[in-house]
Coordinates of C-alpha atoms (C1' of nucleotides) in Angstrom, one line a residue:
Chain A
M27 CA -23.3 3.7 -25.4
K28 CA -22.8 4.3 -21.8
F29 CA -19.1 3.4 -22.0
L30 CA -16.4 5.3 -20.2
D31 CA -13.2 6.6 -21.6
I32 CA -10.3 6.2 -19.3
G33 CA -10.2 9.9 -18.6
V34 CA -13.8 10.0 -17.5
L35 CA -13.4 6.8 -15.4
S36 CA -10.4 8.4 -13.8
E37 CA -12.2 11.6 -13.0
R38 CA -15.2 9.8 -11.6
S39 CA -13.2 7.4 -9.5
G40 CA -10.4 9.6 -8.4
V41 CA -7.9 6.9 -9.7
P42 CA -5.2 8.2 -12.1
P43 CA -5.2 6.8 -15.6
S44 CA -1.8 5.3 -15.2
T45 CA -3.2 3.3 -12.2
L46 CA -6.2 2.2 -14.2
R47 CA -4.0 0.9 -16.9
Y48 CA -1.9 -0.8 -14.3
Y49 CA -5.0 -2.4 -12.7
E50 CA -6.0 -3.7 -16.1
E51 CA -2.6 -5.1 -16.8
V52 CA -2.7 -7.1 -13.5
G53 CA -6.2 -8.2 -14.2
L54 CA -8.1 -6.3 -11.5
I55 CA -10.4 -4.6 -13.9
A56 CA -11.2 -5.1 -17.6
S57 CA -12.3 -2.8 -20.4
V58 CA -15.2 -3.9 -22.6
G59 CA -13.2 -3.1 -25.7
R60 CA -11.5 -0.3 -27.6
H61 CA -12.7 2.7 -29.5
G62 CA -9.7 3.0 -31.9
L63 CA -6.9 2.6 -29.4
R64 CA -8.8 3.8 -26.5
R65 CA -10.1 1.6 -23.7
Q66 CA -13.8 1.7 -23.0
Y67 CA -15.0 0.8 -19.6
G68 CA -18.5 -0.3 -18.5
P69 CA -20.1 1.6 -15.6
E70 CA -19.8 -1.4 -13.2
T71 CA -16.1 -0.7 -13.2
L72 CA -16.8 2.1 -10.9
T73 CA -18.2 -0.3 -8.4
Q74 CA -15.2 -2.5 -8.8
L75 CA -12.9 0.4 -8.2
A76 CA -14.9 1.2 -5.0
L77 CA -14.3 -2.3 -3.8
I78 CA -10.6 -2.2 -4.7
S79 CA -10.3 1.0 -2.7
L80 CA -12.0 -0.6 0.2
G81 CA -9.7 -3.6 0.0
K82 CA -6.7 -1.4 -0.1
T83 CA -7.9 0.4 3.0
A84 CA -8.1 -2.9 4.7
G85 CA -4.5 -3.6 3.7
F86 CA -5.2 -6.4 1.3
S87 CA -2.7 -6.8 -1.6
L88 CA -3.9 -6.4 -5.1
D89 CA -3.5 -10.1 -5.5
E90 CA -5.8 -10.8 -2.6
I91 CA -8.4 -8.3 -3.9
R92 CA -8.3 -9.9 -7.3
G93 CA -9.0 -13.2 -5.6
M94 CA -12.0 -11.8 -3.7
F95 CA -13.9 -9.9 -6.4
G96 CA -11.4 -9.4 -9.2
R97 CA -12.2 -9.0 -12.8
D98 CA -16.0 -9.7 -12.6
G99 CA -17.2 -9.9 -9.1
V100 CA -16.8 -13.7 -9.3
P101 CA -14.7 -14.7 -6.3
D102 CA -12.2 -17.5 -7.1
V103 CA -11.6 -18.4 -3.5
P104 CA -14.0 -20.7 -1.5
R105 CA -16.6 -19.1 0.7
A106 CA -15.0 -20.5 3.9
M107 CA -12.0 -18.4 3.0
M108 CA -14.2 -15.4 2.5
H109 CA -15.6 -15.8 6.0
A110 CA -12.1 -16.2 7.3
R111 CA -11.2 -13.0 5.7
A112 CA -14.2 -11.3 7.2
D113 CA -13.3 -12.6 10.6
A114 CA -9.8 -11.3 10.2
L115 CA -11.2 -8.0 9.2
E116 CA -13.2 -7.9 12.4
Q117 CA -10.0 -8.5 14.4
Q118 CA -8.5 -5.6 12.5
I119 CA -11.4 -3.4 13.2
R120 CA -11.0 -4.1 16.9
R121 CA -7.3 -3.1 16.6
L122 CA -8.3 0.1 14.9
V123 CA -10.7 0.9 17.6
T124 CA -7.9 0.4 20.1
L125 CA -5.6 2.7 18.2
R126 CA -8.3 5.3 17.9
N127 CA -8.7 5.2 21.7
A128 CA -5.0 5.4 22.2
L129 CA -4.9 8.4 19.8
R130 CA -7.7 10.2 21.7
H131 CA -5.9 9.4 24.9
V132 CA -2.6 11.0 24.0
A133 CA -4.5 14.0 22.6
E134 CA -6.2 14.5 25.9
C135 CA -4.1 13.1 28.7
P136 CA -1.6 15.6 30.1
A137 CA 0.8 12.9 31.3
E138 CA 4.5 13.5 30.5
S139 CA 5.1 10.1 28.9
H140 CA 2.2 8.0 27.9
M141 CA 4.3 5.0 28.1
D142 CA 4.1 5.2 31.9
C143 CA 0.4 6.1 32.1
P144 CA -1.4 3.1 33.5
K145 CA -4.6 3.9 31.6
F146 CA -2.6 4.0 28.4
Q147 CA -0.7 0.8 29.1
R148 CA -4.0 -1.0 29.6
L149 CA -5.4 0.5 26.4
V150 CA -2.5 -0.7 24.3
R151 CA -1.6 -4.0 26.0
V152 CA -4.9 -5.7 25.3
A153 CA -4.3 -5.2 21.7
S154 CA -1.3 -7.5 21.7
H155 CA -1.7 -10.7 19.6
A156 CA -3.9 -11.3 16.7
Q157 CA -3.8 -9.7 13.3
R158 CA -4.0 -10.5 9.6
G159 CA -1.9 -13.0 7.8
G160 CA -2.6 -16.4 9.1
A161 CA -0.4 -18.2 11.6
Q162 CA 0.5 -16.0 14.5
P163 CA 4.2 -15.1 15.0
P164 CA 6.3 -16.7 17.8
A165 CA 5.2 -14.4 20.5
S166 CA 2.8 -11.8 21.7
I167 CA 2.7 -8.5 19.9
A168 CA 3.1 -9.5 16.3
T169 CA 4.1 -7.6 13.2
G170 CA 1.1 -7.0 11.0
G171 CA 2.0 -9.2 8.0
R172 CA 4.2 -7.5 5.5
K173 CA 2.5 -6.3 2.4
P174 CA 3.7 -2.8 1.8
R175 CA 0.6 -1.7 2.2
R176 CA -0.1 1.2 0.5
Chain B
M8 CA 18.8 -5.1 35.2
K9 CA 15.6 -5.8 33.4
F10 CA 17.0 -4.9 30.0
L11 CA 16.3 -6.8 26.9
D12 CA 18.8 -8.1 24.3
I13 CA 17.6 -7.6 20.8
G14 CA 17.0 -11.3 20.4
V15 CA 14.7 -11.4 23.4
L16 CA 12.9 -8.3 22.4
S17 CA 12.4 -9.9 18.9
E18 CA 11.1 -13.1 20.4
R19 CA 8.7 -11.3 22.7
S20 CA 7.4 -8.8 20.1
G21 CA 7.4 -11.1 17.1
V22 CA 9.4 -8.4 15.2
P23 CA 12.6 -9.7 13.6
P24 CA 16.0 -8.2 14.8
S25 CA 16.7 -6.7 11.4
T26 CA 13.5 -4.8 11.7
L27 CA 14.2 -3.7 15.2
R28 CA 17.6 -2.3 14.1
Y29 CA 15.9 -0.6 11.2
Y30 CA 13.3 0.9 13.5
E31 CA 16.0 2.2 15.7
E32 CA 17.9 3.6 12.7
V33 CA 14.8 5.6 11.7
G34 CA 14.1 6.8 15.2
L35 CA 11.0 4.8 16.0
I36 CA 12.5 3.1 19.0
A37 CA 15.6 3.7 21.1
S38 CA 17.9 1.4 23.0
V39 CA 18.9 2.5 26.5
G40 CA 22.5 1.7 25.8
R41 CA 24.9 -1.1 24.9
H42 CA 26.3 -4.1 26.6
G43 CA 29.5 -4.5 24.7
L44 CA 28.3 -4.0 21.2
R45 CA 24.8 -5.3 21.9
R46 CA 21.8 -3.0 22.2
Q47 CA 19.8 -3.1 25.4
Y48 CA 16.2 -2.2 25.4
G49 CA 13.9 -1.2 28.2
P50 CA 10.6 -3.0 28.7
E51 CA 8.5 -0.1 27.5
T52 CA 9.9 -0.8 24.1
L53 CA 7.4 -3.6 24.0
T54 CA 4.5 -1.2 24.4
Q55 CA 6.0 1.0 21.7
L56 CA 6.2 -1.9 19.4
A57 CA 2.6 -2.8 20.1
L58 CA 1.7 0.8 19.1
I59 CA 3.8 0.6 16.0
S60 CA 2.0 -2.6 15.0
L61 CA -1.4 -0.9 15.6
G62 CA -0.3 2.1 13.5
K63 CA 0.8 -0.1 10.7
T64 CA -2.5 -2.0 10.7
A65 CA -4.2 1.3 10.3
G66 CA -2.0 2.1 7.3
F67 CA 0.1 4.9 8.8
S68 CA 3.6 5.3 7.5
L69 CA 6.5 4.9 9.9
D70 CA 6.9 8.6 9.7
E71 CA 3.4 9.3 10.8
I72 CA 3.7 6.8 13.6
R73 CA 6.9 8.4 14.8
G74 CA 5.1 11.7 14.9
M75 CA 2.3 10.3 17.0
F76 CA 4.2 8.4 19.6
G77 CA 7.6 8.0 18.4
R78 CA 10.8 7.5 20.4
D79 CA 9.2 8.2 23.8
G80 CA 5.5 8.4 23.7
V81 CA 5.8 12.2 23.4
P82 CA 3.8 13.2 20.4
D83 CA 5.3 16.0 18.4
V84 CA 2.2 16.8 16.5
P85 CA -0.5 19.1 18.0
R86 CA -3.5 17.5 19.7
A87 CA -5.9 18.9 17.1
M88 CA -4.0 16.9 14.6
M89 CA -4.3 13.8 16.8
H90 CA -8.1 14.2 16.9
A91 CA -8.1 14.6 13.2
R92 CA -6.2 11.4 12.9
A93 CA -8.7 9.7 15.2
D94 CA -11.5 11.0 13.1
A95 CA -9.9 9.7 9.9
L96 CA -9.5 6.4 11.7
E97 CA -13.2 6.3 12.5
Q98 CA -13.9 6.9 8.8
Q99 CA -11.6 4.0 8.0
I100 CA -13.3 1.8 10.5
R101 CA -16.6 2.4 8.8
R102 CA -15.1 1.5 5.5
L103 CA -13.8 -1.7 6.9
V104 CA -17.2 -2.6 8.3
T105 CA -18.6 -2.0 4.8
L106 CA -15.9 -4.3 3.3
R107 CA -16.7 -6.9 5.9
N108 CA -20.3 -6.8 5.0
A109 CA -19.5 -7.0 1.3
L110 CA -17.3 -10.0 2.0
R111 CA -20.0 -11.8 4.0
H112 CA -22.4 -11.0 1.2
V113 CA -20.3 -12.6 -1.6
A114 CA -19.7 -15.6 0.6
E115 CA -23.4 -16.1 1.1
C116 CA -25.3 -14.6 -1.9
P117 CA -25.7 -17.1 -4.7
A118 CA -26.0 -14.5 -7.4
E119 CA -24.0 -15.0 -10.6
S120 CA -22.3 -11.7 -10.6
H121 CA -22.4 -9.5 -7.4
M122 CA -21.8 -6.5 -9.5
D123 CA -25.4 -6.7 -10.6
C124 CA -26.9 -7.7 -7.3
P125 CA -28.8 -4.6 -6.0
K126 CA -28.1 -5.4 -2.4
F127 CA -24.4 -5.6 -3.1
Q128 CA -24.5 -2.4 -5.1
R129 CA -26.1 -0.5 -2.3
L130 CA -23.6 -2.0 0.2
V131 CA -20.6 -0.8 -1.7
R132 CA -21.8 2.4 -3.2
V133 CA -22.4 4.1 0.1
A134 CA -18.7 3.6 0.8
S135 CA -17.8 6.0 -1.9
H136 CA -15.9 9.1 -0.8
A137 CA -13.9 9.6 2.3
Q138 CA -10.6 8.1 3.4
R139 CA -7.3 9.0 4.9
G140 CA -4.8 11.4 3.5
G141 CA -6.3 14.9 3.7
A142 CA -7.8 16.7 0.7
Q143 CA -10.3 14.6 -1.1
P144 CA -9.5 13.5 -4.6
P145 CA -11.4 15.1 -7.6
A146 CA -14.3 12.9 -7.5
S147 CA -16.3 10.3 -5.6
I148 CA -14.5 7.0 -5.0
A149 CA -11.0 8.0 -4.1
T150 CA -7.8 6.0 -4.0
G151 CA -6.6 5.6 -0.4
G152 CA -3.5 7.8 -0.2
R153 CA -0.4 6.2 -1.4
K154 CA 2.0 5.0 1.2
P155 CA 3.0 1.5 0.4
R156 CA 1.7 0.3 2.9
R157 CA 2.9 -2.8 2.6
Chain C
dC25 C1' 42.9 -18.8 27.0
dT26 C1' 40.0 -20.5 23.5
dG27 C1' 36.2 -20.9 20.9
dC28 C1' 31.5 -20.1 20.0
dC29 C1' 27.8 -17.6 18.8
dA30 C1' 24.8 -13.9 19.2
dC31 C1' 25.4 -9.9 18.2
dT32 C1' 27.5 -5.8 15.3
dT33 C1' 28.0 -2.5 10.8
dC34 C1' 27.3 -1.3 6.1
dA35 C1' 26.1 -1.8 1.4
dA36 C1' 23.2 -3.8 -1.6
dG37 C1' 19.1 -6.2 -2.9
dT38 C1' 14.0 -7.1 -3.0
dC39 C1' 9.1 -6.3 -3.5
dA40 C1' 4.6 -4.2 -4.3
dA41 C1' 2.5 -0.7 -6.3
dC42 C1' 2.8 2.7 -9.0
dT43 C1' 4.7 6.9 -11.9
dT44 C1' 7.3 8.9 -15.5
dG45 C1' 8.9 9.6 -20.1
dA46 C1' 9.8 9.0 -24.8
dG47 C1' 7.9 8.2 -28.9
dG48 C1' 3.7 6.8 -31.5
dT49 C1' -1.6 6.6 -32.9
dC50 C1' -6.0 8.2 -34.3
dA51 C1' -11.0 10.2 -34.2
dA52 C1' -12.9 14.6 -34.3
dG53 C1' -13.3 19.4 -35.1
dC54 C1' -11.9 23.1 -38.1
Chain D
dG1 C1' -6.7 17.3 -45.3
dC2 C1' -4.5 18.9 -41.0
dT3 C1' -3.9 19.6 -36.5
dT4 C1' -4.9 18.7 -31.9
dG5 C1' -5.1 16.4 -27.7
dA6 C1' -6.4 12.6 -25.4
dC7 C1' -5.2 8.4 -25.6
dC8 C1' -1.6 4.4 -26.5
dT9 C1' 2.9 1.1 -25.4
dC10 C1' 6.9 -0.2 -23.2
dA11 C1' 10.9 0.3 -20.4
dA12 C1' 12.8 2.3 -16.7
dG13 C1' 12.5 4.8 -12.4
dT14 C1' 10.7 5.7 -7.6
dT15 C1' 9.3 5.0 -2.8
dG16 C1' 8.8 2.8 1.7
dA17 C1' 9.9 -0.8 4.4
dC18 C1' 12.5 -4.1 5.0
dT19 C1' 15.9 -8.3 4.2
dT20 C1' 20.3 -10.3 3.1
dG21 C1' 25.1 -11.1 3.1
dA22 C1' 29.8 -10.4 4.0
dA23 C1' 33.1 -9.3 7.3
dG24 C1' 34.0 -8.1 12.1
dT25 C1' 33.5 -8.0 17.6
dG26 C1' 33.3 -9.4 22.2
dG27 C1' 31.0 -11.6 26.5
dC28 C1' 31.1 -15.9 28.6
dA29 C1' 31.1 -21.2 29.2
dG30 C1' 34.4 -24.6 29.4

DNA sequence: CTGCCACTTCAAGTCAACTTGAGGTCAAGC
DNA sequence: GCTTGACCTCAAGTTGACTTGAAGTGGCAG
């Protein structure tokens, strides 16, 4: 039996047992059964956990992640929605690239205050508008849809 | 005087007044003074808010963001650290690209369970290891350093 | 001068995502 | 047969990032 005890799964995935139990409680993962009291997990759970980790990195809530490939890799949202999510993700990736550039800039540029540096200004300003969460907020900059991320 | 009332700043940035006060309280932004009781903000605050939004998208905590370009665009962390952050960001970007690909895959591939699809497996498995937060967790997959993100 | 209304403060509440702790169970090795 | 240690449950606590509500203030249009 190639089944994994929670301790082993935890060690292999880097996710603490308490979190694994919590994930199971909220339906993100499922154990195949019990050995006595102990949960036994199939090896595919490792893949699922990798996906969950990715989803969290992207700032999706556990609810959203469950909708995308929760419990069995069977998405319960329509494919159009999936593509919308992917599109949003692309937006986010562009924003991250902007931030990386801004970070490199402040690490390098000797200017007193970067808020005045025209290069920096241009770098950041283009990133205004567009991020995850659906309808855009009233104005330009936008908040980055509350999710307590992490 | 080109100073902004909190209501105006809120409207232009898309950030609610309550949040702006909170940001000021924790030292992320600063008002130039008061008009009566009312806070007045300089226009550069809009740039700072754009940066904060970017930082949040990337999953940085408000503390980290303050360290990077808090209060005046003067980073109080060493530049080596800045580059390290940028490197981590690049890792994260790669992870996001993986997730986007995975998302497109499940939207397109007609397979019953994606967990079994070899293409999908390969897609996700390579994303194991590496994400933000410093020392890597015991094993492969890793969690994505707690910060509630929201 | 009056009233309005956008602002103010401060304490408390909320929410997601976990973690912690107390008290209990049970399969396996001695 | 007993102990051990990794597991179990369930309730409560924690943290970050805000939001909400009550009670007050003050610039300015009429």
